[in-house]
PDB file of C-alpha atoms in Angstrom:
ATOM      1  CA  UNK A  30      -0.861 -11.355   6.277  1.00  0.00           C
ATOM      2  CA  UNK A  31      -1.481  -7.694   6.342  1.00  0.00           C
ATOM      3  CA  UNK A  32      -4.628  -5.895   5.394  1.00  0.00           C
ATOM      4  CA  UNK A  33      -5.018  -3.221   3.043  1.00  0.00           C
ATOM      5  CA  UNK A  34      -8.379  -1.093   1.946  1.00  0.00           C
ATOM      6  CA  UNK A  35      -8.554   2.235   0.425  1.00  0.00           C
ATOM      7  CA  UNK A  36     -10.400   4.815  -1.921  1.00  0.00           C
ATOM      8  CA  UNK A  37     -10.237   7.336  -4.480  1.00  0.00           C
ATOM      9  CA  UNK A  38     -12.996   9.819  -5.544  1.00  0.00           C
ATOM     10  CA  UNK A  39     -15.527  12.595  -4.903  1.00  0.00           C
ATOM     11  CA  UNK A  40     -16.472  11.313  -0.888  1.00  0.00           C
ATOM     12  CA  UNK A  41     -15.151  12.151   2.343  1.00  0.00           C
ATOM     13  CA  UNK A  42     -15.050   9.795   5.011  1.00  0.00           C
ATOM     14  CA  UNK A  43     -15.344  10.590   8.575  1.00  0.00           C
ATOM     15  CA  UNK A  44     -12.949   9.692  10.937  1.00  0.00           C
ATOM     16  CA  UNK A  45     -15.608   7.278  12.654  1.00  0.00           C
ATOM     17  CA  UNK A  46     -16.050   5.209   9.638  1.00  0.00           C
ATOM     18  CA  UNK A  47     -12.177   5.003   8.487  1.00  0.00           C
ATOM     19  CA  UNK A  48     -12.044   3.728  12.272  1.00  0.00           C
ATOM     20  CA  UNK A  49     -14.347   0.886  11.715  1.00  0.00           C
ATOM     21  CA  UNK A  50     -13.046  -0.100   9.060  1.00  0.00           C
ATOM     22  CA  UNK A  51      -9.613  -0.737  10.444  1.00  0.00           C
ATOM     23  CA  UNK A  52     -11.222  -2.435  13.367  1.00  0.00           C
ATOM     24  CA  UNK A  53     -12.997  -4.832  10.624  1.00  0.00           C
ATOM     25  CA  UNK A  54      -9.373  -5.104   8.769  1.00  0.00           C
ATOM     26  CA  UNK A  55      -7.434  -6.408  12.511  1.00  0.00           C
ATOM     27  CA  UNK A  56      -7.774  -9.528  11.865  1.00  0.00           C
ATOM     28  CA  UNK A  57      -5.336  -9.367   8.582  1.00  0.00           C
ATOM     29  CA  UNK A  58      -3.041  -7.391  10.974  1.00  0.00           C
ATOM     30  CA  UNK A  59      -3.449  -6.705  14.698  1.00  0.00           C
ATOM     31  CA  UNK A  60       0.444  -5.320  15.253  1.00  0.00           C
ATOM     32  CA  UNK A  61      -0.875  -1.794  13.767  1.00  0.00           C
ATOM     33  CA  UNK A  62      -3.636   0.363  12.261  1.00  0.00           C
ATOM     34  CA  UNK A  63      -3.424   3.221  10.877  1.00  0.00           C
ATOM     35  CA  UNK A  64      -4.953   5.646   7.631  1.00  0.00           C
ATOM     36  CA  UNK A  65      -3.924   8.170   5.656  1.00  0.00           C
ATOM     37  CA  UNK A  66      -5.773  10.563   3.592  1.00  0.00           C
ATOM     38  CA  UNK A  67      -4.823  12.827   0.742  1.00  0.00           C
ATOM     39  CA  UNK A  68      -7.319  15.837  -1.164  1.00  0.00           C
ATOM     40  CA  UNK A  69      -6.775  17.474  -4.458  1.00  0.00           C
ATOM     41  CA  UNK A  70      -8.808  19.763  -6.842  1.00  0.00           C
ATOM     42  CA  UNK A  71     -11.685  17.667  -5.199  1.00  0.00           C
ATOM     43  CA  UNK A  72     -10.376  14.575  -5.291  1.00  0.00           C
ATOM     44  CA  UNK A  73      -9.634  12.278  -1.859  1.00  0.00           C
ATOM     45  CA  UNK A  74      -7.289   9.456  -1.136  1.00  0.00           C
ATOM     46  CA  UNK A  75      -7.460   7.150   1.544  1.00  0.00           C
ATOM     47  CA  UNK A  76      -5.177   4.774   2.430  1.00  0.00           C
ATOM     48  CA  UNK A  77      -6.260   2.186   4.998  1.00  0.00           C
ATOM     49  CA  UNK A  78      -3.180  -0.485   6.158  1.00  0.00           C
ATOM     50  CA  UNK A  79      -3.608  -3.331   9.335  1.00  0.00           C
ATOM     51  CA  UNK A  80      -0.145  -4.656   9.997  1.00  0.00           C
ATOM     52  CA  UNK A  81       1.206  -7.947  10.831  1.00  0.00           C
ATOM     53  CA  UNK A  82       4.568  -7.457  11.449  1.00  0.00           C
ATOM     54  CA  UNK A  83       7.007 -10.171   9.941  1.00  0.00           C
ATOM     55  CA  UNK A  84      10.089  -8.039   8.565  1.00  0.00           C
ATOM     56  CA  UNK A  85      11.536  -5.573  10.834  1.00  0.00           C
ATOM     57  CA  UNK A  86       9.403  -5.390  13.561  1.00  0.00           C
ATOM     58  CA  UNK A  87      10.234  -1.854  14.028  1.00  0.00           C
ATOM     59  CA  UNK A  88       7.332   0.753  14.202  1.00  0.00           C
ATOM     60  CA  UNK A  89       9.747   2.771  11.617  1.00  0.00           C
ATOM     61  CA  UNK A  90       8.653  -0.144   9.181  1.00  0.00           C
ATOM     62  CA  UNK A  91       4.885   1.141  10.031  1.00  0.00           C
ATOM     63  CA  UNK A  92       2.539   1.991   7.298  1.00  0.00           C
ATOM     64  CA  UNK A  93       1.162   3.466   5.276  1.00  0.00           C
ATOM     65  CA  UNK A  94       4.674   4.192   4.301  1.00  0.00           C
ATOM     66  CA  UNK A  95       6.090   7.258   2.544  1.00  0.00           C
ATOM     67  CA  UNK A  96       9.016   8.250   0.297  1.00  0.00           C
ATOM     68  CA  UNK A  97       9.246  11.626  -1.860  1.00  0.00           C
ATOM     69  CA  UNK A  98       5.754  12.301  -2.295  1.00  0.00           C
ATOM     70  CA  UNK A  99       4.759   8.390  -2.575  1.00  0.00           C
ATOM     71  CA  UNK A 100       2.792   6.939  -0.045  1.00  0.00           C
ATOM     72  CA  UNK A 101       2.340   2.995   0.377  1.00  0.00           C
ATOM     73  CA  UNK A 102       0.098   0.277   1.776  1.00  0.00           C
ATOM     74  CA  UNK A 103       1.524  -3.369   0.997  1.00  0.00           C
ATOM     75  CA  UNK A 104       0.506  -6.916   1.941  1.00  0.00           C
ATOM     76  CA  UNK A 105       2.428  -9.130   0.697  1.00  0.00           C
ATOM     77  CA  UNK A 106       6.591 -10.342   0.866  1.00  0.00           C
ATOM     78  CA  UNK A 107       9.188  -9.486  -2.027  1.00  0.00           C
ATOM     79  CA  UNK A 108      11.113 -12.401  -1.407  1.00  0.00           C
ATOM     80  CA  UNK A 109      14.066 -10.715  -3.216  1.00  0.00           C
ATOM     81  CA  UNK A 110      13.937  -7.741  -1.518  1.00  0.00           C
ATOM     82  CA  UNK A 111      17.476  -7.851  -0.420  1.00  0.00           C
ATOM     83  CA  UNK A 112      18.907  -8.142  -3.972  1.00  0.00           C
ATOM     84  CA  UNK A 113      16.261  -5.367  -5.587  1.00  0.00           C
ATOM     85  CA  UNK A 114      17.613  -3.274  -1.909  1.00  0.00           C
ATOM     86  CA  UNK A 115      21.653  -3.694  -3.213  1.00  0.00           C
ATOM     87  CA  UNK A 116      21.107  -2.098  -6.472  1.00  0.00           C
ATOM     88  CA  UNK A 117      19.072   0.222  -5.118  1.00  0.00           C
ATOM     89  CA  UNK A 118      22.131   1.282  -2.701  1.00  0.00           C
ATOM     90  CA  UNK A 119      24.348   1.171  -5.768  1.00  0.00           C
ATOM     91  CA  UNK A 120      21.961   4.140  -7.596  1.00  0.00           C
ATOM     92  CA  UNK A 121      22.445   5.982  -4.236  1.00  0.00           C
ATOM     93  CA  UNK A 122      19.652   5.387  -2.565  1.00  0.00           C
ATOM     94  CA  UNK A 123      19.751   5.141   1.669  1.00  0.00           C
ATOM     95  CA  UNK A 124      17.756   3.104   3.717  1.00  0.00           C
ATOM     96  CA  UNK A 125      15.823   3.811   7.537  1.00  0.00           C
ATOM     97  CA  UNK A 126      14.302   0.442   7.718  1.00  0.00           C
ATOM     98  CA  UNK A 127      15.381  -3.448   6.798  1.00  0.00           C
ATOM     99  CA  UNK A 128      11.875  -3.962   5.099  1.00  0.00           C
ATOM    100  CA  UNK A 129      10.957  -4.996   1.959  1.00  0.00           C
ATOM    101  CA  UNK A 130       7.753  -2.451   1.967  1.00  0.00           C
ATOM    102  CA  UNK A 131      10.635   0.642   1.936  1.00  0.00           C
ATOM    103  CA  UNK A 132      12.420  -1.300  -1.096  1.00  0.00           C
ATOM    104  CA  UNK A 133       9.267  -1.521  -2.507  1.00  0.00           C
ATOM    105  CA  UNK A 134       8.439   1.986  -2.894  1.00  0.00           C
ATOM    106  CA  UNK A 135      11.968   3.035  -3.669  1.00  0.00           C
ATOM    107  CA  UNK A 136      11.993   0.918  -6.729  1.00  0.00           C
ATOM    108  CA  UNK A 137       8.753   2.380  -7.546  1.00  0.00           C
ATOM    109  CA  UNK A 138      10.606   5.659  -7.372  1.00  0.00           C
ATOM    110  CA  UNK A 139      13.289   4.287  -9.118  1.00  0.00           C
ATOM    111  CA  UNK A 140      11.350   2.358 -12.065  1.00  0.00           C
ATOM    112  CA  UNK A 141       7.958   3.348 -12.212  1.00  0.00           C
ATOM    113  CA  UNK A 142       5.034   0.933 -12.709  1.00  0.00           C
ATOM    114  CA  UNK A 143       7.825  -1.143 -14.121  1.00  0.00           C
ATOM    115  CA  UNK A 144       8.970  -2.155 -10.931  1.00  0.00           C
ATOM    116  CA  UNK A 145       7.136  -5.232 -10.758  1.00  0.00           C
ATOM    117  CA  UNK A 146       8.918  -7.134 -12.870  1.00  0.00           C
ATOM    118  CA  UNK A 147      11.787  -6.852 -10.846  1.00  0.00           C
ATOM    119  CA  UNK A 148       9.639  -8.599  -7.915  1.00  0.00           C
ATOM    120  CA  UNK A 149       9.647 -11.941  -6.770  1.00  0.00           C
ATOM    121  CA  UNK A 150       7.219 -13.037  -4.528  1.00  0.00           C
ATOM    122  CA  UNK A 151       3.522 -12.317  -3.432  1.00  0.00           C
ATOM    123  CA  UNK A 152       2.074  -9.333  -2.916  1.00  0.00           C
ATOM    124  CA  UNK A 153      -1.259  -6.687  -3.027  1.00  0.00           C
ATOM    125  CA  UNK A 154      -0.314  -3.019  -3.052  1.00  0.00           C
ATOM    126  CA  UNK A 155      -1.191   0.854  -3.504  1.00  0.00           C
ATOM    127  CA  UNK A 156       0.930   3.738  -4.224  1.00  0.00           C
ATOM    128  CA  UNK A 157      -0.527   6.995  -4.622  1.00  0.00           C
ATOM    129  CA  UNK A 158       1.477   9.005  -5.543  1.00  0.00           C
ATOM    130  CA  UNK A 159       1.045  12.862  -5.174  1.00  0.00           C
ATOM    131  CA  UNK A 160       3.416  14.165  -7.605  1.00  0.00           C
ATOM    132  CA  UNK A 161       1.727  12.514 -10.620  1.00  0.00           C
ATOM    133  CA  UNK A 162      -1.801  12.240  -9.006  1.00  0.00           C
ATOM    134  CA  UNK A 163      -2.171   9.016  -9.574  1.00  0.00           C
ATOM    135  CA  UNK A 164      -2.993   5.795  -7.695  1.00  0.00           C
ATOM    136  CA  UNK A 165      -1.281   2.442  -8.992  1.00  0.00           C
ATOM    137  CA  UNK A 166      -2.717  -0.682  -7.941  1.00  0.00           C
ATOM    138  CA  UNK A 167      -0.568  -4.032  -8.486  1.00  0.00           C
ATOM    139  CA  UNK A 168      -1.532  -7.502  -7.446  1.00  0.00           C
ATOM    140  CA  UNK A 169       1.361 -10.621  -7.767  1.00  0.00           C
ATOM    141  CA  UNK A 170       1.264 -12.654 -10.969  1.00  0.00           C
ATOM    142  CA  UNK A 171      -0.552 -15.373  -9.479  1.00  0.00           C
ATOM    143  CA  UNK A 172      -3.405 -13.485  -7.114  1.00  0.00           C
ATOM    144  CA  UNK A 173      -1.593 -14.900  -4.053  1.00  0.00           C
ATOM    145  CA  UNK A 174      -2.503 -12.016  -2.355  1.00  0.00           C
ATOM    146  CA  UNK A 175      -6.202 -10.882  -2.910  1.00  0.00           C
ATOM    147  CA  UNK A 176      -6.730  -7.364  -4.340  1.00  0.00           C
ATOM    148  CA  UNK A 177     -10.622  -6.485  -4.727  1.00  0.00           C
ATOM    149  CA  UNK A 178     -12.375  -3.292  -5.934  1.00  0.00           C
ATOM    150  CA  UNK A 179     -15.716  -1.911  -6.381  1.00  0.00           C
ATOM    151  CA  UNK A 180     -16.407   0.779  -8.842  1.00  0.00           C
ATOM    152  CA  UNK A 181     -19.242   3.354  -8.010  1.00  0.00           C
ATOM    153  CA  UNK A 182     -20.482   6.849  -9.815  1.00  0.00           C
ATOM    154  CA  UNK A 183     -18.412   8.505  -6.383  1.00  0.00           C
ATOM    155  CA  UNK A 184     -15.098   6.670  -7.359  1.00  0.00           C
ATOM    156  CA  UNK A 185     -13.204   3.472  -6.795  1.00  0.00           C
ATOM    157  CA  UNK A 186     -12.988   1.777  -3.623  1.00  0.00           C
ATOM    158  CA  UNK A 187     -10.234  -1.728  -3.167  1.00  0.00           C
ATOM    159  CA  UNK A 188      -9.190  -3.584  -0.025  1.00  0.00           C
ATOM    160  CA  UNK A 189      -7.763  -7.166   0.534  1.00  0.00           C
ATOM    161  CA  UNK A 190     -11.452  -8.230   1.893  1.00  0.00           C
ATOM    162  CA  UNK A 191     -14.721  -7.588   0.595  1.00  0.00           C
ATOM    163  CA  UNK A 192     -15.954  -6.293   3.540  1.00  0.00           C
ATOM    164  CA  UNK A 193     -13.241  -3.646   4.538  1.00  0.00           C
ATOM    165  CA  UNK A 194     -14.543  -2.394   1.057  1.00  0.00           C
ATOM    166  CA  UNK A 195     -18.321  -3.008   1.928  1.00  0.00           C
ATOM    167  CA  UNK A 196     -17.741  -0.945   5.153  1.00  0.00           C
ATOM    168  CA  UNK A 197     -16.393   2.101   3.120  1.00  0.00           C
ATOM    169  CA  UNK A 198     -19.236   2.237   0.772  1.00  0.00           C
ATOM    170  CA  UNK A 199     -21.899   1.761   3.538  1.00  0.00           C
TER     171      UNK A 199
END
């Protein structure tokens, strides 16, 4: 079970508080913390991910992870990862990792928001992706994996616990 918290809108976080945050998120995740953040015309990204490392333990399997101007935070397992990662190969793509979070955002690439259906298994994720300026939230068919969000005048905050998100908006 990984942990996953983030934020789009007019605020700025410091450093300090994306910090605490992850340290409130290490229980989903204690192999890795770590944050990203993203600004546009005003707008700011964060993505917030605390790994627990199942599928290739390699720190190259890290996230938030990022492909062609995509960038990912995933809990969750896409139990037929290998089979979505084999016609991926076939439409030319290459892989650096044997994890389902890089086939994830390659078929994202590949098939848009559509890219869910091709998924089989449980999962909570965000994509934001920089080209289109747009974050894209997804949550498994059958809320295996929670996916929570709080709405403010500021913007739109969502982690995997309530209080990852709590901490952000304090």
């Amino acid at each position: 079970m990984c942990g996953i918290a983030g934020y789009i809108g007019e605020k700025q976080f410091s450093e300090n508080a994306i910090n605490n945050t992850l340290e409130i998120m290490k229980n989903r995740g204690p192999d890795q913390q770590e944050w990203r953040s993203f600004s546009s015309n005003g707008i700011h990204v964060y993505l917030l991910h605390s790994r627990l490392a199942i599928l290739d333990l390699d720190k190259r399997s890290n996230q938030p992870f990022s492909f062609n101007g995509a960038s990912l935070i995933f809990n969750g397992e896409i139990y037929n990862y290998i089979e979505i990662r084999d016609e991926l190969k076939k439409l030319g793509y290459k892989f650096n990792t044997d994890s389902d979070t890089e086939v994830l955002l390659k078929a994202y690439h590949e098939y848009g928001e559509d890219c869910v259906n091709k998924f089989n298994g449980m999962w909570a994720f965000a994509i934001w992706d920089k080209k289109k300026h747009k974050l894209f939230l997804s949550r498994d068919r059958f809320a295996e994996k929670p996916l929570y969000y709080y709405k403010t005048n500021e913007g739109f905050y969502f982690g995997s616990e309530i209080k990852a998100i709590r901490s952000l908006v304090s």
